[in-house]
């Protein structure tokens, strides 16, 4: 039995098109609003525009242009986005990346190959 949550707004920053689409469908099926982007620069524009408050950011690290750590560092500088919860979902499990991410206040760092997609989605939702 699935527990119904109050609908939340998730900013999805994932550049793999198939994975992005699958995550959007899964989150929407659970009743949440998803703002999907494939580039950090687009995600920064979303955060700077008027929109419903973002409850959590699903952040991939390996992105074209600005990478996930650069994006995270950028949003932590801004008062309006510095406290948004961020979960990193990446193929990279490098300890260096994990350390920097922890310093920048992520709530979790999930290595994609360690979990199936349903588990990752549920873990991300567990933080909101």
PDB file of N, CA and C in Angstrom, residues 31-85:
ATOM      1  N   UNK A  31       1.782  11.904  -7.617  1.00  0.00           N
ATOM      2  CA  UNK A  31       1.032  13.116  -7.326  1.00  0.00           C
ATOM      3  C   UNK A  31       1.854  14.381  -7.145  1.00  0.00           C
ATOM      4  N   UNK A  32       3.129  14.336  -7.497  1.00  0.00           N
ATOM      5  CA  UNK A  32       3.990  15.493  -7.297  1.00  0.00           C
ATOM      6  C   UNK A  32       4.151  16.304  -8.580  1.00  0.00           C
ATOM      7  N   UNK A  33       4.512  17.568  -8.410  1.00  0.00           N
ATOM      8  CA  UNK A  33       4.807  18.451  -9.539  1.00  0.00           C
ATOM      9  C   UNK A  33       6.307  18.375  -9.791  1.00  0.00           C
ATOM     10  N   UNK A  34       6.681  18.198 -11.050  1.00  0.00           N
ATOM     11  CA  UNK A  34       8.097  18.081 -11.396  1.00  0.00           C
ATOM     12  C   UNK A  34       8.451  19.159 -12.404  1.00  0.00           C
ATOM     13  N   UNK A  35       9.510  19.896 -12.102  1.00  0.00           N
ATOM     14  CA  UNK A  35      10.083  20.837 -13.057  1.00  0.00           C
ATOM     15  C   UNK A  35      11.368  20.174 -13.518  1.00  0.00           C
ATOM     16  N   UNK A  36      11.386  19.768 -14.773  1.00  0.00           N
ATOM     17  CA  UNK A  36      12.477  18.965 -15.299  1.00  0.00           C
ATOM     18  C   UNK A  36      13.434  19.813 -16.134  1.00  0.00           C
ATOM     19  N   UNK A  37      14.727  19.688 -15.836  1.00  0.00           N
ATOM     20  CA  UNK A  37      15.756  20.363 -16.615  1.00  0.00           C
ATOM     21  C   UNK A  37      16.884  19.378 -16.889  1.00  0.00           C
ATOM     22  N   UNK A  38      17.664  19.683 -17.915  1.00  0.00           N
ATOM     23  CA  UNK A  38      18.787  18.821 -18.269  1.00  0.00           C
ATOM     24  C   UNK A  38      20.122  19.538 -18.149  1.00  0.00           C
ATOM     25  N   UNK A  39      20.066  20.813 -17.848  1.00  0.00           N
ATOM     26  CA  UNK A  39      21.283  21.610 -17.701  1.00  0.00           C
ATOM     27  C   UNK A  39      21.186  22.464 -16.443  1.00  0.00           C
ATOM     28  N   UNK A  40      22.306  22.625 -15.763  1.00  0.00           N
ATOM     29  CA  UNK A  40      22.333  23.418 -14.534  1.00  0.00           C
ATOM     30  C   UNK A  40      21.924  24.866 -14.793  1.00  0.00           C
ATOM     31  N   UNK A  41      22.321  25.385 -15.940  1.00  0.00           N
ATOM     32  CA  UNK A  41      21.980  26.766 -16.263  1.00  0.00           C
ATOM     33  C   UNK A  41      20.459  26.952 -16.321  1.00  0.00           C
ATOM     34  N   UNK A  42      19.744  25.959 -16.870  1.00  0.00           N
ATOM     35  CA  UNK A  42      18.279  26.010 -16.923  1.00  0.00           C
ATOM     36  C   UNK A  42      17.697  25.951 -15.514  1.00  0.00           C
ATOM     37  N   UNK A  43      18.277  25.106 -14.678  1.00  0.00           N
ATOM     38  CA  UNK A  43      17.788  24.957 -13.307  1.00  0.00           C
ATOM     39  C   UNK A  43      17.970  26.257 -12.522  1.00  0.00           C
ATOM     40  N   UNK A  44      19.078  26.962 -12.767  1.00  0.00           N
ATOM     41  CA  UNK A  44      19.289  28.255 -12.104  1.00  0.00           C
ATOM     42  C   UNK A  44      18.219  29.254 -12.531  1.00  0.00           C
ATOM     43  N   UNK A  45      17.852  29.226 -13.817  1.00  0.00           N
ATOM     44  CA  UNK A  45      16.787  30.104 -14.301  1.00  0.00           C
ATOM     45  C   UNK A  45      15.464  29.782 -13.626  1.00  0.00           C
ATOM     46  N   UNK A  46      15.184  28.497 -13.446  1.00  0.00           N
ATOM     47  CA  UNK A  46      13.952  28.085 -12.765  1.00  0.00           C
ATOM     48  C   UNK A  46      13.949  28.640 -11.343  1.00  0.00           C
ATOM     49  N   UNK A  47      15.066  28.496 -10.646  1.00  0.00           N
ATOM     50  CA  UNK A  47      15.145  28.978  -9.264  1.00  0.00           C
ATOM     51  C   UNK A  47      15.029  30.496  -9.176  1.00  0.00           C
ATOM     52  N   UNK A  48      15.471  31.201 -10.221  1.00  0.00           N
ATOM     53  CA  UNK A  48      15.412  32.659 -10.229  1.00  0.00           C
ATOM     54  C   UNK A  48      14.049  33.202 -10.663  1.00  0.00           C
ATOM     55  N   UNK A  49      13.223  32.347 -11.271  1.00  0.00           N
ATOM     56  CA  UNK A  49      11.921  32.799 -11.761  1.00  0.00           C
ATOM     57  C   UNK A  49      10.859  32.570 -10.690  1.00  0.00           C
ATOM     58  N   UNK A  50       9.688  33.134 -10.929  1.00  0.00           N
ATOM     59  CA  UNK A  50       8.606  32.904  -9.974  1.00  0.00           C
ATOM     60  C   UNK A  50       7.984  31.541 -10.278  1.00  0.00           C
ATOM     61  N   UNK A  51       7.817  30.773  -9.265  1.00  0.00           N
ATOM     62  CA  UNK A  51       7.285  29.416  -9.375  1.00  0.00           C
ATOM     63  C   UNK A  51       6.845  29.000  -7.984  1.00  0.00           C
ATOM     64  N   UNK A  52       6.138  27.871  -7.887  1.00  0.00           N
ATOM     65  CA  UNK A  52       5.864  27.392  -6.532  1.00  0.00           C
ATOM     66  C   UNK A  52       7.203  27.094  -5.848  1.00  0.00           C
ATOM     67  N   UNK A  53       7.254  27.192  -4.548  1.00  0.00           N
ATOM     68  CA  UNK A  53       8.518  26.887  -3.866  1.00  0.00           C
ATOM     69  C   UNK A  53       8.986  25.462  -4.195  1.00  0.00           C
ATOM     70  N   UNK A  54      10.276  25.327  -4.397  1.00  0.00           N
ATOM     71  CA  UNK A  54      10.866  24.016  -4.674  1.00  0.00           C
ATOM     72  C   UNK A  54      11.070  23.318  -3.332  1.00  0.00           C
ATOM     73  N   UNK A  55      10.540  22.114  -3.198  1.00  0.00           N
ATOM     74  CA  UNK A  55      10.678  21.368  -1.946  1.00  0.00           C
ATOM     75  C   UNK A  55      11.990  20.586  -1.890  1.00  0.00           C
ATOM     76  N   UNK A  56      12.445  20.128  -3.050  1.00  0.00           N
ATOM     77  CA  UNK A  56      13.684  19.351  -3.091  1.00  0.00           C
ATOM     78  C   UNK A  56      14.236  19.372  -4.509  1.00  0.00           C
ATOM     79  N   UNK A  57      15.552  19.260  -4.608  1.00  0.00           N
ATOM     80  CA  UNK A  57      16.215  19.188  -5.916  1.00  0.00           C
ATOM     81  C   UNK A  57      16.853  17.816  -6.048  1.00  0.00           C
ATOM     82  N   UNK A  58      16.544  17.140  -7.133  1.00  0.00           N
ATOM     83  CA  UNK A  58      17.191  15.881  -7.529  1.00  0.00           C
ATOM     84  C   UNK A  58      18.312  16.309  -8.453  1.00  0.00           C
ATOM     85  N   UNK A  59      19.559  16.117  -8.052  1.00  0.00           N
ATOM     86  CA  UNK A  59      20.698  16.670  -8.772  1.00  0.00           C
ATOM     87  C   UNK A  59      21.662  15.599  -9.252  1.00  0.00           C
ATOM     88  N   UNK A  60      21.854  15.536 -10.553  1.00  0.00           N
ATOM     89  CA  UNK A  60      22.904  14.722 -11.149  1.00  0.00           C
ATOM     90  C   UNK A  60      24.180  15.560 -11.114  1.00  0.00           C
ATOM     91  N   UNK A  61      25.327  14.914 -11.042  1.00  0.00           N
ATOM     92  CA  UNK A  61      26.578  15.678 -10.999  1.00  0.00           C
ATOM     93  C   UNK A  61      27.210  15.882 -12.371  1.00  0.00           C
ATOM     94  N   UNK A  62      27.134  14.847 -13.204  1.00  0.00           N
ATOM     95  CA  UNK A  62      27.799  14.897 -14.505  1.00  0.00           C
ATOM     96  C   UNK A  62      26.839  15.484 -15.525  1.00  0.00           C
ATOM     97  N   UNK A  63      26.991  16.784 -15.752  1.00  0.00           N
ATOM     98  CA  UNK A  63      26.085  17.526 -16.618  1.00  0.00           C
ATOM     99  C   UNK A  63      26.873  18.267 -17.683  1.00  0.00           C
ATOM    100  N   UNK A  64      26.240  18.544 -18.836  1.00  0.00           N
ATOM    101  CA  UNK A  64      26.917  19.390 -19.826  1.00  0.00           C
ATOM    102  C   UNK A  64      26.991  20.819 -19.303  1.00  0.00           C
ATOM    103  N   UNK A  65      28.038  21.527 -19.641  1.00  0.00           N
ATOM    104  CA  UNK A  65      28.184  22.901 -19.142  1.00  0.00           C
ATOM    105  C   UNK A  65      28.547  22.868 -17.668  1.00  0.00           C
ATOM    106  N   UNK A  66      27.821  23.641 -16.881  1.00  0.00           N
ATOM    107  CA  UNK A  66      28.049  23.691 -15.435  1.00  0.00           C
ATOM    108  C   UNK A  66      27.741  22.323 -14.815  1.00  0.00           C
ATOM    109  N   UNK A  67      28.671  21.789 -14.016  1.00  0.00           N
ATOM    110  CA  UNK A  67      28.406  20.483 -13.412  1.00  0.00           C
ATOM    111  C   UNK A  67      27.583  20.631 -12.122  1.00  0.00           C
ATOM    112  N   UNK A  68      27.193  19.509 -11.548  1.00  0.00           N
ATOM    113  CA  UNK A  68      26.320  19.520 -10.383  1.00  0.00           C
ATOM    114  C   UNK A  68      26.922  20.193  -9.160  1.00  0.00           C
ATOM    115  N   UNK A  69      28.210  19.989  -8.924  1.00  0.00           N
ATOM    116  CA  UNK A  69      28.857  20.620  -7.765  1.00  0.00           C
ATOM    117  C   UNK A  69      28.898  22.139  -7.947  1.00  0.00           C
ATOM    118  N   UNK A  70      29.191  22.599  -9.158  1.00  0.00           N
ATOM    119  CA  UNK A  70      29.189  24.042  -9.430  1.00  0.00           C
ATOM    120  C   UNK A  70      27.793  24.623  -9.215  1.00  0.00           C
ATOM    121  N   UNK A  71      26.769  23.893  -9.688  1.00  0.00           N
ATOM    122  CA  UNK A  71      25.386  24.317  -9.501  1.00  0.00           C
ATOM    123  C   UNK A  71      25.055  24.415  -8.012  1.00  0.00           C
ATOM    124  N   UNK A  72      25.414  23.375  -7.265  1.00  0.00           N
ATOM    125  CA  UNK A  72      25.143  23.340  -5.838  1.00  0.00           C
ATOM    126  C   UNK A  72      25.833  24.496  -5.119  1.00  0.00           C
ATOM    127  N   UNK A  73      27.064  24.742  -5.472  1.00  0.00           N
ATOM    128  CA  UNK A  73      27.820  25.842  -4.881  1.00  0.00           C
ATOM    129  C   UNK A  73      27.131  27.179  -5.178  1.00  0.00           C
ATOM    130  N   UNK A  74      26.635  27.324  -6.399  1.00  0.00           N
ATOM    131  CA  UNK A  74      25.962  28.556  -6.821  1.00  0.00           C
ATOM    132  C   UNK A  74      24.669  28.789  -6.034  1.00  0.00           C
ATOM    133  N   UNK A  75      23.848  27.747  -5.890  1.00  0.00           N
ATOM    134  CA  UNK A  75      22.563  27.951  -5.196  1.00  0.00           C
ATOM    135  C   UNK A  75      22.762  28.182  -3.699  1.00  0.00           C
ATOM    136  N   UNK A  76      23.839  27.658  -3.138  1.00  0.00           N
ATOM    137  CA  UNK A  76      24.092  27.849  -1.705  1.00  0.00           C
ATOM    138  C   UNK A  76      24.527  29.283  -1.387  1.00  0.00           C
ATOM    139  N   UNK A  77      24.949  30.041  -2.410  1.00  0.00           N
ATOM    140  CA  UNK A  77      25.343  31.442  -2.221  1.00  0.00           C
ATOM    141  C   UNK A  77      24.135  32.378  -2.135  1.00  0.00           C
ATOM    142  N   UNK A  78      22.983  31.917  -2.637  1.00  0.00           N
ATOM    143  CA  UNK A  78      21.812  32.787  -2.728  1.00  0.00           C
ATOM    144  C   UNK A  78      20.870  32.561  -1.546  1.00  0.00           C
ATOM    145  N   UNK A  79      20.482  33.643  -0.887  1.00  0.00           N
ATOM    146  CA  UNK A  79      19.598  33.503   0.286  1.00  0.00           C
ATOM    147  C   UNK A  79      18.293  32.753  -0.023  1.00  0.00           C
ATOM    148  N   UNK A  80      17.733  32.974  -1.204  1.00  0.00           N
ATOM    149  CA  UNK A  80      16.441  32.366  -1.527  1.00  0.00           C
ATOM    150  C   UNK A  80      16.539  30.878  -1.853  1.00  0.00           C
ATOM    151  N   UNK A  81      17.735  30.356  -2.121  1.00  0.00           N
ATOM    152  CA  UNK A  81      17.855  28.927  -2.448  1.00  0.00           C
ATOM    153  C   UNK A  81      18.839  28.175  -1.557  1.00  0.00           C
ATOM    154  N   UNK A  82      19.460  28.877  -0.619  1.00  0.00           N
ATOM    155  CA  UNK A  82      20.520  28.233   0.167  1.00  0.00           C
ATOM    156  C   UNK A  82      20.026  27.111   1.061  1.00  0.00           C
ATOM    157  N   UNK A  83      18.738  27.119   1.413  1.00  0.00           N
ATOM    158  CA  UNK A  83      18.211  26.098   2.323  1.00  0.00           C
ATOM    159  C   UNK A  83      17.384  25.011   1.631  1.00  0.00           C
ATOM    160  N   UNK A  84      17.298  25.044   0.314  1.00  0.00           N
ATOM    161  CA  UNK A  84      16.540  24.017  -0.394  1.00  0.00           C
ATOM    162  C   UNK A  84      17.247  22.673  -0.223  1.00  0.00           C
ATOM    163  N   UNK A  85      16.453  21.649   0.067  1.00  0.00           N
ATOM    164  CA  UNK A  85      17.017  20.310   0.210  1.00  0.00           C
ATOM    165  C   UNK A  85      17.483  19.812  -1.155  1.00  0.00           C
TER     166      UNK A  85
END
